[in-house]
Structure formats: structure tokens, C-alpha cells
Amino acid sequence: MLSQVDDVVQYCDASYNTEMTVIAALAAIARRKGKVHGIILMVEMGDLREGIMPQNIGHIGQQVADLPGVALKGIGTNFACLSGKAPTATRMQALTVLASEVEGRCGPFLETVSGGNSANLPWAFGARATGRINDLRLGEAILLGVDPITGNQIGGMFRDTFTLVAEVIETDTKTVSLVASTAEHAPAIIGVVPATSETTRIILALGNQDVDVAGLSMPAGCTLIGATSDHIVIGTNDQTLRVGSEMRFQMNYSALMRAVAAPDIQTILHNDRPRSMVSVSHGPKNHLALV
């Protein structure tokens, strides 16, 4: 955001950009701080989200190269987010060609040619040469171990790194059926009426404001009945669940994204230091924990 340029220059060596207005603001802040901020230009390659049109990338690149306070460090693109357009070898080759064209027009060597996100892994692991592309921005694949296009598990990756834990706040057996109103234009209402089938209904202290409920994997023997802003109702045959019990769910990327950002959900890390890095003889070592 234009309102964040000061923090971006302060804390980041480089940023992805498409708008010269923002780049000019970054350059002004960088000059004021005595820095040179790296710029990676995003190119539109079919996803129709962010990106400069390919025919304009050389012109924009030249403007960046001529602007004091910033340095043109690379180009990048994105796939399979908004329009679902998947990356192909042809599109990846086109990005390689663009990188060489930008260099030919603007002068500086492009350190980064970012080919996209987790959707690019099948291409990256394929038999064809990757050309100039030397960077992928991985999220779903490395966090959840799945191919975002097919939903299939990636070999060697775990799918249960994250678990959502919710507390039961009500459990009761209710018989519910749909009762139509006798009024001609009145909406149908839900009423509690005698019925032959009974289901234990569990209410969780969690709702649409906290997580993408549709992205939760229901435990065995449980069925999602519905959700409101701050409650989830689940039907279950598990008689061991009581008020205060905990239920655990696996999440897809949409659910994980919302849960991590939700202010009322506590994030707890377990065993975040890899065991192989704990060594008394060699002293403490730096490690990376993905949250």
C-alpha cells in the first residue's frame, strides 16, 4: 500500500511492484534514509490479478532503472490465484524471454526472475529446463504439503503440520425438522418437533469470523450442520464429547489463512526446533520455524 512505503523501505531489501506512483514513493523514502531499495516488477501472464502488461514492462523497467533511490532487481509473475490460469512451459519460456528483453533495454542484470507460486512446482520438478527462472514464492505447498491445483499430496511432504483445536461449549440431543409456515409468502422456518431420528449436536466456540468453515476436514463420525459468525454446529455419534472437550480439525489453505489471521485464535508452536539442529557439542544454531 502507498501508506506503507516507509515501513517497506525500513524493513525490506526489495519489494514486488506494479505502480510507478508507489515506486516513486519508495524511491523518495529510500533517498531520505540513505538507502537503495530493490524493485521487482510483476508482469501479467494470464491470471488477471496483479501485473504490468508484457508490452509495457520494458518501458516501466526503464523508468525504474533511471530513478534514484531504487534499483531494478528482477521481474515476477503469478498464476492460479484469481482466474485459475495454470503455469505452462510456454508461459514460463515467455517469462524468460521477457527477462532478457528487459535487460537489453534497461541495462542492469536481473537477479530475480520469479516464476510464481506453489502451482509452479510440477513445472519446476519437470524434465524441461527452467530457463532464467530462479525463484518461486511458496505458501500452500510448503505449509500444507499439497499441490494447490489438484489438491494432491506432494511426495515427501506432511499434510498435518497445522491442527485447529476448538472447545465444545454445548452438547445436546435435538430432534429437528423443517416446518413450512402456513402463510402463503412467509419463509420456511426451523422448528423443534418430534421425530424418529436423533443426533447429538455439538456447538463449538468458533465460527465464520475465525475460519473458513467449509475448509475444515470433519473428524470421523462427525457432520457439519452449519455455522454462524461465532459458532459451529456439528452432528456426531461420539458420546464421549462433553462440554469442555476439544475437537481437532485439519484445514485447507483458505481455512488456515483465516485462522492464522484471526485475533481470537491462539497460535501454539510444538517442537519448532528441528531435532537435528539441537547439538550441545556445536553450540546453539539458528533455525527457521514456519508459523
mmCIF file with all atom_site columns, N, CA, C and O in Angstrom, residues 84-132:
data_model
loop_
_atom_site.group_PDB
_atom_site.id
_atom_site.type_symbol
_atom_site.label_atom_id
_atom_site.label_alt_id
_atom_site.label_comp_id
_atom_site.label_asym_id
_atom_site.label_entity_id
_atom_site.label_seq_id
_atom_site.pdbx_PDB_ins_code
_atom_site.Cartn_x
_atom_site.Cartn_y
_atom_site.Cartn_z
_atom_site.occupancy
_atom_site.B_iso_or_equiv
_atom_site.pdbx_formal_charge
_atom_site.auth_seq_id
_atom_site.auth_comp_id
_atom_site.auth_asym_id
_atom_site.auth_atom_id
_atom_site.pdbx_PDB_model_num
ATOM 1   N N  . GLY A 1 84  ? -7.407 -18.852 -12.024 1.00 0.00 ? 84  GLY A N  1
ATOM 2   C CA . GLY A 1 84  ? -7.127 -20.283 -12.085 1.00 0.00 ? 84  GLY A CA 1
ATOM 3   C C  . GLY A 1 84  ? -6.243 -20.669 -13.251 1.00 0.00 ? 84  GLY A C  1
ATOM 4   O O  . GLY A 1 84  ? -6.086 -21.853 -13.546 1.00 0.00 ? 84  GLY A O  1
ATOM 5   N N  . LYS A 1 85  ? -5.655 -19.695 -13.921 1.00 0.00 ? 85  LYS A N  1
ATOM 6   C CA . LYS A 1 85  ? -4.785 -19.970 -15.062 1.00 0.00 ? 85  LYS A CA 1
ATOM 7   C C  . LYS A 1 85  ? -3.509 -20.659 -14.584 1.00 0.00 ? 85  LYS A C  1
ATOM 8   O O  . LYS A 1 85  ? -2.732 -20.093 -13.817 1.00 0.00 ? 85  LYS A O  1
ATOM 9   N N  . ALA A 1 86  ? -3.305 -21.877 -15.023 1.00 0.00 ? 86  ALA A N  1
ATOM 10  C CA . ALA A 1 86  ? -2.157 -22.660 -14.566 1.00 0.00 ? 86  ALA A CA 1
ATOM 11  C C  . ALA A 1 86  ? -0.915 -22.302 -15.365 1.00 0.00 ? 86  ALA A C  1
ATOM 12  O O  . ALA A 1 86  ? -0.990 -21.954 -16.543 1.00 0.00 ? 86  ALA A O  1
ATOM 13  N N  . PRO A 1 87  ? 0.253  -22.394 -14.732 1.00 0.00 ? 87  PRO A N  1
ATOM 14  C CA . PRO A 1 87  ? 1.501  -22.150 -15.463 1.00 0.00 ? 87  PRO A CA 1
ATOM 15  C C  . PRO A 1 87  ? 1.786  -23.291 -16.430 1.00 0.00 ? 87  PRO A C  1
ATOM 16  O O  . PRO A 1 87  ? 1.460  -24.446 -16.167 1.00 0.00 ? 87  PRO A O  1
ATOM 17  N N  . THR A 1 88  ? 2.369  -22.948 -17.553 1.00 0.00 ? 88  THR A N  1
ATOM 18  C CA . THR A 1 88  ? 2.766  -23.949 -18.547 1.00 0.00 ? 88  THR A CA 1
ATOM 19  C C  . THR A 1 88  ? 4.198  -23.677 -18.975 1.00 0.00 ? 88  THR A C  1
ATOM 20  O O  . THR A 1 88  ? 4.756  -22.603 -18.707 1.00 0.00 ? 88  THR A O  1
ATOM 21  N N  . ALA A 1 89  ? 4.804  -24.648 -19.629 1.00 0.00 ? 89  ALA A N  1
ATOM 22  C CA . ALA A 1 89  ? 6.163  -24.473 -20.118 1.00 0.00 ? 89  ALA A CA 1
ATOM 23  C C  . ALA A 1 89  ? 6.247  -23.293 -21.088 1.00 0.00 ? 89  ALA A C  1
ATOM 24  O O  . ALA A 1 89  ? 7.225  -22.543 -21.101 1.00 0.00 ? 89  ALA A O  1
ATOM 25  N N  . THR A 1 90  ? 5.186  -23.102 -21.887 1.00 0.00 ? 90  THR A N  1
ATOM 26  C CA . THR A 1 90  ? 5.178  -21.990 -22.842 1.00 0.00 ? 90  THR A CA 1
ATOM 27  C C  . THR A 1 90  ? 5.176  -20.653 -22.132 1.00 0.00 ? 90  THR A C  1
ATOM 28  O O  . THR A 1 90  ? 5.921  -19.724 -22.505 1.00 0.00 ? 90  THR A O  1
ATOM 29  N N  . ARG A 1 91  ? 4.363  -20.524 -21.094 1.00 0.00 ? 91  ARG A N  1
ATOM 30  C CA . ARG A 1 91  ? 4.307  -19.262 -20.348 1.00 0.00 ? 91  ARG A CA 1
ATOM 31  C C  . ARG A 1 91  ? 5.609  -19.020 -19.589 1.00 0.00 ? 91  ARG A C  1
ATOM 32  O O  . ARG A 1 91  ? 6.071  -17.880 -19.471 1.00 0.00 ? 91  ARG A O  1
ATOM 33  N N  . MET A 1 92  ? 6.205  -20.078 -19.063 1.00 0.00 ? 92  MET A N  1
ATOM 34  C CA . MET A 1 92  ? 7.469  -19.920 -18.354 1.00 0.00 ? 92  MET A CA 1
ATOM 35  C C  . MET A 1 92  ? 8.583  -19.484 -19.308 1.00 0.00 ? 92  MET A C  1
ATOM 36  O O  . MET A 1 92  ? 9.417  -18.645 -18.974 1.00 0.00 ? 92  MET A O  1
ATOM 37  N N  . GLN A 1 93  ? 8.580  -20.033 -20.513 1.00 0.00 ? 93  GLN A N  1
ATOM 38  C CA . GLN A 1 93  ? 9.560  -19.629 -21.506 1.00 0.00 ? 93  GLN A CA 1
ATOM 39  C C  . GLN A 1 93  ? 9.355  -18.169 -21.900 1.00 0.00 ? 93  GLN A C  1
ATOM 40  O O  . GLN A 1 93  ? 10.325 -17.421 -22.108 1.00 0.00 ? 93  GLN A O  1
ATOM 41  N N  . ALA A 1 94  ? 8.088  -17.753 -21.980 1.00 0.00 ? 94  ALA A N  1
ATOM 42  C CA . ALA A 1 94  ? 7.796  -16.357 -22.309 1.00 0.00 ? 94  ALA A CA 1
ATOM 43  C C  . ALA A 1 94  ? 8.339  -15.420 -21.231 1.00 0.00 ? 94  ALA A C  1
ATOM 44  O O  . ALA A 1 94  ? 8.828  -14.324 -21.535 1.00 0.00 ? 94  ALA A O  1
ATOM 45  N N  . LEU A 1 95  ? 8.276  -15.840 -19.970 1.00 0.00 ? 95  LEU A N  1
ATOM 46  C CA . LEU A 1 95  ? 8.810  -15.015 -18.887 1.00 0.00 ? 95  LEU A CA 1
ATOM 47  C C  . LEU A 1 95  ? 10.336 -14.916 -18.991 1.00 0.00 ? 95  LEU A C  1
ATOM 48  O O  . LEU A 1 95  ? 10.914 -13.850 -18.764 1.00 0.00 ? 95  LEU A O  1
ATOM 49  N N  . THR A 1 96  ? 10.980 -15.997 -19.359 1.00 0.00 ? 96  THR A N  1
ATOM 50  C CA . THR A 1 96  ? 12.430 -15.983 -19.577 1.00 0.00 ? 96  THR A CA 1
ATOM 51  C C  . THR A 1 96  ? 12.799 -14.996 -20.675 1.00 0.00 ? 96  THR A C  1
ATOM 52  O O  . THR A 1 96  ? 13.749 -14.215 -20.552 1.00 0.00 ? 96  THR A O  1
ATOM 53  N N  . VAL A 1 97  ? 12.052 -15.014 -21.771 1.00 0.00 ? 97  VAL A N  1
ATOM 54  C CA . VAL A 1 97  ? 12.303 -14.089 -22.879 1.00 0.00 ? 97  VAL A CA 1
ATOM 55  C C  . VAL A 1 97  ? 12.123 -12.648 -22.425 1.00 0.00 ? 97  VAL A C  1
ATOM 56  O O  . VAL A 1 97  ? 12.923 -11.759 -22.759 1.00 0.00 ? 97  VAL A O  1
ATOM 57  N N  . LEU A 1 98  ? 11.064 -12.388 -21.630 1.00 0.00 ? 98  LEU A N  1
ATOM 58  C CA . LEU A 1 98  ? 10.816 -11.036 -21.128 1.00 0.00 ? 98  LEU A CA 1
ATOM 59  C C  . LEU A 1 98  ? 11.983 -10.552 -20.277 1.00 0.00 ? 98  LEU A C  1
ATOM 60  O O  . LEU A 1 98  ? 12.367 -9.378  -20.352 1.00 0.00 ? 98  LEU A O  1
ATOM 61  N N  . ALA A 1 99  ? 12.522 -11.440 -19.440 1.00 0.00 ? 99  ALA A N  1
ATOM 62  C CA . ALA A 1 99  ? 13.641 -11.045 -18.594 1.00 0.00 ? 99  ALA A CA 1
ATOM 63  C C  . ALA A 1 99  ? 14.823 -10.578 -19.440 1.00 0.00 ? 99  ALA A C  1
ATOM 64  O O  . ALA A 1 99  ? 15.445 -9.548  -19.145 1.00 0.00 ? 99  ALA A O  1
ATOM 65  N N  . SER A 1 100 ? 15.119 -11.304 -20.493 1.00 0.00 ? 100 SER A N  1
ATOM 66  C CA . SER A 1 100 ? 16.234 -10.916 -21.362 1.00 0.00 ? 100 SER A CA 1
ATOM 67  C C  . SER A 1 100 ? 15.928 -9.618  -22.101 1.00 0.00 ? 100 SER A C  1
ATOM 68  O O  . SER A 1 100 ? 16.827 -8.770  -22.282 1.00 0.00 ? 100 SER A O  1
ATOM 69  N N  . GLU A 1 101 ? 14.670 -9.435  -22.495 1.00 0.00 ? 101 GLU A N  1
ATOM 70  C CA . GLU A 1 101 ? 14.294 -8.194  -23.195 1.00 0.00 ? 101 GLU A CA 1
ATOM 71  C C  . GLU A 1 101 ? 14.420 -6.985  -22.273 1.00 0.00 ? 101 GLU A C  1
ATOM 72  O O  . GLU A 1 101 ? 14.873 -5.913  -22.694 1.00 0.00 ? 101 GLU A O  1
ATOM 73  N N  . VAL A 1 102 ? 13.992 -7.134  -21.015 1.00 0.00 ? 102 VAL A N  1
ATOM 74  C CA . VAL A 1 102 ? 14.093 -6.033  -20.053 1.00 0.00 ? 102 VAL A CA 1
ATOM 75  C C  . VAL A 1 102 ? 15.560 -5.681  -19.822 1.00 0.00 ? 102 VAL A C  1
ATOM 76  O O  . VAL A 1 102 ? 15.931 -4.505  -19.776 1.00 0.00 ? 102 VAL A O  1
ATOM 77  N N  . GLU A 1 103 ? 16.405 -6.687  -19.681 1.00 0.00 ? 103 GLU A N  1
ATOM 78  C CA . GLU A 1 103 ? 17.837 -6.433  -19.511 1.00 0.00 ? 103 GLU A CA 1
ATOM 79  C C  . GLU A 1 103 ? 18.413 -5.700  -20.715 1.00 0.00 ? 103 GLU A C  1
ATOM 80  O O  . GLU A 1 103 ? 19.204 -4.758  -20.572 1.00 0.00 ? 103 GLU A O  1
ATOM 81  N N  . GLY A 1 104 ? 18.004 -6.121  -21.909 1.00 0.00 ? 104 GLY A N  1
ATOM 82  C CA . GLY A 1 104 ? 18.523 -5.484  -23.113 1.00 0.00 ? 104 GLY A CA 1
ATOM 83  C C  . GLY A 1 104 ? 18.127 -4.029  -23.217 1.00 0.00 ? 104 GLY A C  1
ATOM 84  O O  . GLY A 1 104 ? 18.893 -3.200  -23.739 1.00 0.00 ? 104 GLY A O  1
ATOM 85  N N  . ARG A 1 105 ? 16.968 -3.680  -22.690 1.00 0.00 ? 105 ARG A N  1
ATOM 86  C CA . ARG A 1 105 ? 16.500 -2.305  -22.793 1.00 0.00 ? 105 ARG A CA 1
ATOM 87  C C  . ARG A 1 105 ? 16.975 -1.444  -21.628 1.00 0.00 ? 105 ARG A C  1
ATOM 88  O O  . ARG A 1 105 ? 17.304 -0.270  -21.809 1.00 0.00 ? 105 ARG A O  1
ATOM 89  N N  . CYS A 1 106 ? 16.995 -2.032  -20.413 1.00 0.00 ? 106 CYS A N  1
ATOM 90  C CA . CYS A 1 106 ? 17.229 -1.237  -19.215 1.00 0.00 ? 106 CYS A CA 1
ATOM 91  C C  . CYS A 1 106 ? 18.660 -1.308  -18.708 1.00 0.00 ? 106 CYS A C  1
ATOM 92  O O  . CYS A 1 106 ? 19.075 -0.457  -17.914 1.00 0.00 ? 106 CYS A O  1
ATOM 93  N N  . GLY A 1 107 ? 19.412 -2.329  -19.083 1.00 0.00 ? 107 GLY A N  1
ATOM 94  C CA . GLY A 1 107 ? 20.808 -2.388  -18.696 1.00 0.00 ? 107 GLY A CA 1
ATOM 95  C C  . GLY A 1 107 ? 21.140 -3.321  -17.553 1.00 0.00 ? 107 GLY A C  1
ATOM 96  O O  . GLY A 1 107 ? 21.925 -4.266  -17.742 1.00 0.00 ? 107 GLY A O  1
ATOM 97  N N  . PRO A 1 108 ? 20.586 -3.123  -16.341 1.00 0.00 ? 108 PRO A N  1
ATOM 98  C CA . PRO A 1 108 ? 21.041 -3.939  -15.206 1.00 0.00 ? 108 PRO A CA 1
ATOM 99  C C  . PRO A 1 108 ? 20.628 -5.409  -15.323 1.00 0.00 ? 108 PRO A C  1
ATOM 100 O O  . PRO A 1 108 ? 19.558 -5.733  -15.842 1.00 0.00 ? 108 PRO A O  1
ATOM 101 N N  . PHE A 1 109 ? 21.515 -6.288  -14.828 1.00 0.00 ? 109 PHE A N  1
ATOM 102 C CA . PHE A 1 109 ? 21.231 -7.715  -14.789 1.00 0.00 ? 109 PHE A CA 1
ATOM 103 C C  . PHE A 1 109 ? 20.113 -7.971  -13.784 1.00 0.00 ? 109 PHE A C  1
ATOM 104 O O  . PHE A 1 109 ? 20.123 -7.427  -12.674 1.00 0.00 ? 109 PHE A O  1
ATOM 105 N N  . LEU A 1 110 ? 19.140 -8.794  -14.158 1.00 0.00 ? 110 LEU A N  1
ATOM 106 C CA . LEU A 1 110 ? 18.025 -9.109  -13.261 1.00 0.00 ? 110 LEU A CA 1
ATOM 107 C C  . LEU A 1 110 ? 18.410 -10.286 -12.370 1.00 0.00 ? 110 LEU A C  1
ATOM 108 O O  . LEU A 1 110 ? 18.567 -11.408 -12.838 1.00 0.00 ? 110 LEU A O  1
ATOM 109 N N  . GLU A 1 111 ? 18.573 -9.995  -11.081 1.00 0.00 ? 111 GLU A N  1
ATOM 110 C CA . GLU A 1 111 ? 18.966 -11.037 -10.136 1.00 0.00 ? 111 GLU A CA 1
ATOM 111 C C  . GLU A 1 111 ? 17.851 -12.055 -9.901  1.00 0.00 ? 111 GLU A C  1
ATOM 112 O O  . GLU A 1 111 ? 18.112 -13.235 -9.685  1.00 0.00 ? 111 GLU A O  1
ATOM 113 N N  . THR A 1 112 ? 16.607 -11.578 -9.926  1.00 0.00 ? 112 THR A N  1
ATOM 114 C CA . THR A 1 112 ? 15.460 -12.431 -9.606  1.00 0.00 ? 112 THR A CA 1
ATOM 115 C C  . THR A 1 112 ? 14.492 -12.495 -10.778 1.00 0.00 ? 112 THR A C  1
ATOM 116 O O  . THR A 1 112 ? 14.063 -11.457 -11.288 1.00 0.00 ? 112 THR A O  1
ATOM 117 N N  . VAL A 1 113 ? 14.162 -13.716 -11.197 1.00 0.00 ? 113 VAL A N  1
ATOM 118 C CA . VAL A 1 113 ? 13.076 -13.929 -12.153 1.00 0.00 ? 113 VAL A CA 1
ATOM 119 C C  . VAL A 1 113 ? 12.135 -14.914 -11.469 1.00 0.00 ? 113 VAL A C  1
ATOM 120 O O  . VAL A 1 113 ? 12.373 -16.117 -11.452 1.00 0.00 ? 113 VAL A O  1
ATOM 121 N N  . SER A 1 114 ? 11.075 -14.365 -10.870 1.00 0.00 ? 114 SER A N  1
ATOM 122 C CA . SER A 1 114 ? 10.193 -15.151 -10.013 1.00 0.00 ? 114 SER A CA 1
ATOM 123 C C  . SER A 1 114 ? 9.034  -15.721 -10.824 1.00 0.00 ? 114 SER A C  1
ATOM 124 O O  . SER A 1 114 ? 8.205  -14.977 -11.344 1.00 0.00 ? 114 SER A O  1
ATOM 125 N N  . GLY A 1 115 ? 8.989  -17.046 -10.927 1.00 0.00 ? 115 GLY A N  1
ATOM 126 C CA . GLY A 1 115 ? 8.041  -17.693 -11.826 1.00 0.00 ? 115 GLY A CA 1
ATOM 127 C C  . GLY A 1 115 ? 6.658  -17.937 -11.283 1.00 0.00 ? 115 GLY A C  1
ATOM 128 O O  . GLY A 1 115 ? 5.811  -18.460 -11.998 1.00 0.00 ? 115 GLY A O  1
ATOM 129 N N  . GLY A 1 116 ? 6.398  -17.607 -10.017 1.00 0.00 ? 116 GLY A N  1
ATOM 130 C CA . GLY A 1 116 ? 5.055  -17.803 -9.490  1.00 0.00 ? 116 GLY A CA 1
ATOM 131 C C  . GLY A 1 116 ? 5.065  -18.451 -8.124  1.00 0.00 ? 116 GLY A C  1
ATOM 132 O O  . GLY A 1 116 ? 6.015  -18.286 -7.351  1.00 0.00 ? 116 GLY A O  1
ATOM 133 N N  . ASN A 1 117 ? 4.018  -19.232 -7.853  1.00 0.00 ? 117 ASN A N  1
ATOM 134 C CA . ASN A 1 117 ? 3.809  -19.756 -6.510  1.00 0.00 ? 117 ASN A CA 1
ATOM 135 C C  . ASN A 1 117 ? 3.825  -21.290 -6.487  1.00 0.00 ? 117 ASN A C  1
ATOM 136 O O  . ASN A 1 117 ? 4.430  -21.930 -7.337  1.00 0.00 ? 117 ASN A O  1
ATOM 137 N N  . SER A 1 118 ? 3.121  -21.858 -5.511  1.00 0.00 ? 118 SER A N  1
ATOM 138 C CA . SER A 1 118 ? 3.116  -23.323 -5.358  1.00 0.00 ? 118 SER A CA 1
ATOM 139 C C  . SER A 1 118 ? 2.581  -24.045 -6.588  1.00 0.00 ? 118 SER A C  1
ATOM 140 O O  . SER A 1 118 ? 2.923  -25.210 -6.827  1.00 0.00 ? 118 SER A O  1
ATOM 141 N N  . ALA A 1 119 ? 1.750  -23.376 -7.373  1.00 0.00 ? 119 ALA A N  1
ATOM 142 C CA . ALA A 1 119 ? 1.210  -24.004 -8.575  1.00 0.00 ? 119 ALA A CA 1
ATOM 143 C C  . ALA A 1 119 ? 2.295  -24.322 -9.597  1.00 0.00 ? 119 ALA A C  1
ATOM 144 O O  . ALA A 1 119 ? 2.072  -25.114 -10.517 1.00 0.00 ? 119 ALA A O  1
ATOM 145 N N  . ASN A 1 120 ? 3.474  -23.709 -9.443  1.00 0.00 ? 120 ASN A N  1
ATOM 146 C CA . ASN A 1 120 ? 4.569  -23.928 -10.388 1.00 0.00 ? 120 ASN A CA 1
ATOM 147 C C  . ASN A 1 120 ? 5.432  -25.132 -10.058 1.00 0.00 ? 120 ASN A C  1
ATOM 148 O O  . ASN A 1 120 ? 6.329  -25.473 -10.839 1.00 0.00 ? 120 ASN A O  1
ATOM 149 N N  . LEU A 1 121 ? 5.193  -25.793 -8.931  1.00 0.00 ? 121 LEU A N  1
ATOM 150 C CA . LEU A 1 121 ? 6.081  -26.887 -8.542  1.00 0.00 ? 121 LEU A CA 1
ATOM 151 C C  . LEU A 1 121 ? 6.112  -28.033 -9.555  1.00 0.00 ? 121 LEU A C  1
ATOM 152 O O  . LEU A 1 121 ? 7.188  -28.551 -9.860  1.00 0.00 ? 121 LEU A O  1
ATOM 153 N N  . PRO A 1 122 ? 4.958  -28.491 -10.086 1.00 0.00 ? 122 PRO A N  1
ATOM 154 C CA . PRO A 1 122 ? 5.037  -29.561 -11.090 1.00 0.00 ? 122 PRO A CA 1
ATOM 155 C C  . PRO A 1 122 ? 5.915  -29.175 -12.272 1.00 0.00 ? 122 PRO A C  1
ATOM 156 O O  . PRO A 1 122 ? 6.678  -30.010 -12.787 1.00 0.00 ? 122 PRO A O  1
ATOM 157 N N  . TRP A 1 123 ? 5.817  -27.931 -12.712 1.00 0.00 ? 123 TRP A N  1
ATOM 158 C CA . TRP A 1 123 ? 6.680  -27.458 -13.803 1.00 0.00 ? 123 TRP A CA 1
ATOM 159 C C  . TRP A 1 123 ? 8.141  -27.429 -13.360 1.00 0.00 ? 123 TRP A C  1
ATOM 160 O O  . TRP A 1 123 ? 9.035  -27.876 -14.076 1.00 0.00 ? 123 TRP A O  1
ATOM 161 N N  . ALA A 1 124 ? 8.394  -26.914 -12.148 1.00 0.00 ? 124 ALA A N  1
ATOM 162 C CA . ALA A 1 124 ? 9.767  -26.790 -11.672 1.00 0.00 ? 124 ALA A CA 1
ATOM 163 C C  . ALA A 1 124 ? 10.439 -28.150 -11.514 1.00 0.00 ? 124 ALA A C  1
ATOM 164 O O  . ALA A 1 124 ? 11.647 -28.284 -11.734 1.00 0.00 ? 124 ALA A O  1
ATOM 165 N N  . PHE A 1 125 ? 9.656  -29.177 -11.132 1.00 0.00 ? 125 PHE A N  1
ATOM 166 C CA . PHE A 1 125 ? 10.205 -30.512 -10.933 1.00 0.00 ? 125 PHE A CA 1
ATOM 167 C C  . PHE A 1 125 ? 10.187 -31.344 -12.212 1.00 0.00 ? 125 PHE A C  1
ATOM 168 O O  . PHE A 1 125 ? 10.581 -32.497 -12.212 1.00 0.00 ? 125 PHE A O  1
ATOM 169 N N  . GLY A 1 126 ? 9.704  -30.751 -13.296 1.00 0.00 ? 126 GLY A N  1
ATOM 170 C CA . GLY A 1 126 ? 9.614  -31.478 -14.557 1.00 0.00 ? 126 GLY A CA 1
ATOM 171 C C  . GLY A 1 126 ? 10.963 -31.628 -15.234 1.00 0.00 ? 126 GLY A C  1
ATOM 172 O O  . GLY A 1 126 ? 12.001 -31.173 -14.747 1.00 0.00 ? 126 GLY A O  1
ATOM 173 N N  . ALA A 1 127 ? 10.906 -32.239 -16.410 1.00 0.00 ? 127 ALA A N  1
ATOM 174 C CA . ALA A 1 127 ? 12.145 -32.559 -17.124 1.00 0.00 ? 127 ALA A CA 1
ATOM 175 C C  . ALA A 1 127 ? 12.682 -31.383 -17.935 1.00 0.00 ? 127 ALA A C  1
ATOM 176 O O  . ALA A 1 127 ? 13.858 -31.359 -18.298 1.00 0.00 ? 127 ALA A O  1
ATOM 177 N N  . ARG A 1 128 ? 11.828 -30.398 -18.232 1.00 0.00 ? 128 ARG A N  1
ATOM 178 C CA . ARG A 1 128 ? 12.267 -29.304 -19.087 1.00 0.00 ? 128 ARG A CA 1
ATOM 179 C C  . ARG A 1 128 ? 13.149 -28.323 -18.324 1.00 0.00 ? 128 ARG A C  1
ATOM 180 O O  . ARG A 1 128 ? 13.050 -28.176 -17.104 1.00 0.00 ? 128 ARG A O  1
ATOM 181 N N  . ALA A 1 129 ? 13.988 -27.607 -19.062 1.00 0.00 ? 129 ALA A N  1
ATOM 182 C CA . ALA A 1 129 ? 14.852 -26.599 -18.460 1.00 0.00 ? 129 ALA A CA 1
ATOM 183 C C  . ALA A 1 129 ? 14.019 -25.450 -17.919 1.00 0.00 ? 129 ALA A C  1
ATOM 184 O O  . ALA A 1 129 ? 12.979 -25.094 -18.479 1.00 0.00 ? 129 ALA A O  1
ATOM 185 N N  . THR A 1 130 ? 14.464 -24.863 -16.821 1.00 0.00 ? 130 THR A N  1
ATOM 186 C CA . THR A 1 130 ? 13.717 -23.780 -16.185 1.00 0.00 ? 130 THR A CA 1
ATOM 187 C C  . THR A 1 130 ? 14.083 -22.407 -16.724 1.00 0.00 ? 130 THR A C  1
ATOM 188 O O  . THR A 1 130 ? 13.499 -21.408 -16.322 1.00 0.00 ? 130 THR A O  1
ATOM 189 N N  . GLY A 1 131 ? 15.038 -22.334 -17.623 1.00 0.00 ? 131 GLY A N  1
ATOM 190 C CA . GLY A 1 131 ? 15.392 -21.054 -18.232 1.00 0.00 ? 131 GLY A CA 1
ATOM 191 C C  . GLY A 1 131 ? 15.956 -20.085 -17.209 1.00 0.00 ? 131 GLY A C  1
ATOM 192 O O  . GLY A 1 131 ? 16.762 -20.447 -16.354 1.00 0.00 ? 131 GLY A O  1
ATOM 193 N N  . ARG A 1 132 ? 15.516 -18.821 -17.275 1.00 0.00 ? 132 ARG A N  1
ATOM 194 C CA . ARG A 1 132 ? 16.016 -17.779 -16.383 1.00 0.00 ? 132 ARG A CA 1
ATOM 195 C C  . ARG A 1 132 ? 15.329 -17.790 -15.021 1.00 0.00 ? 132 ARG A C  1
ATOM 196 O O  . ARG A 1 132 ? 15.746 -17.060 -14.116 1.00 0.00 ? 132 ARG A O  1
#
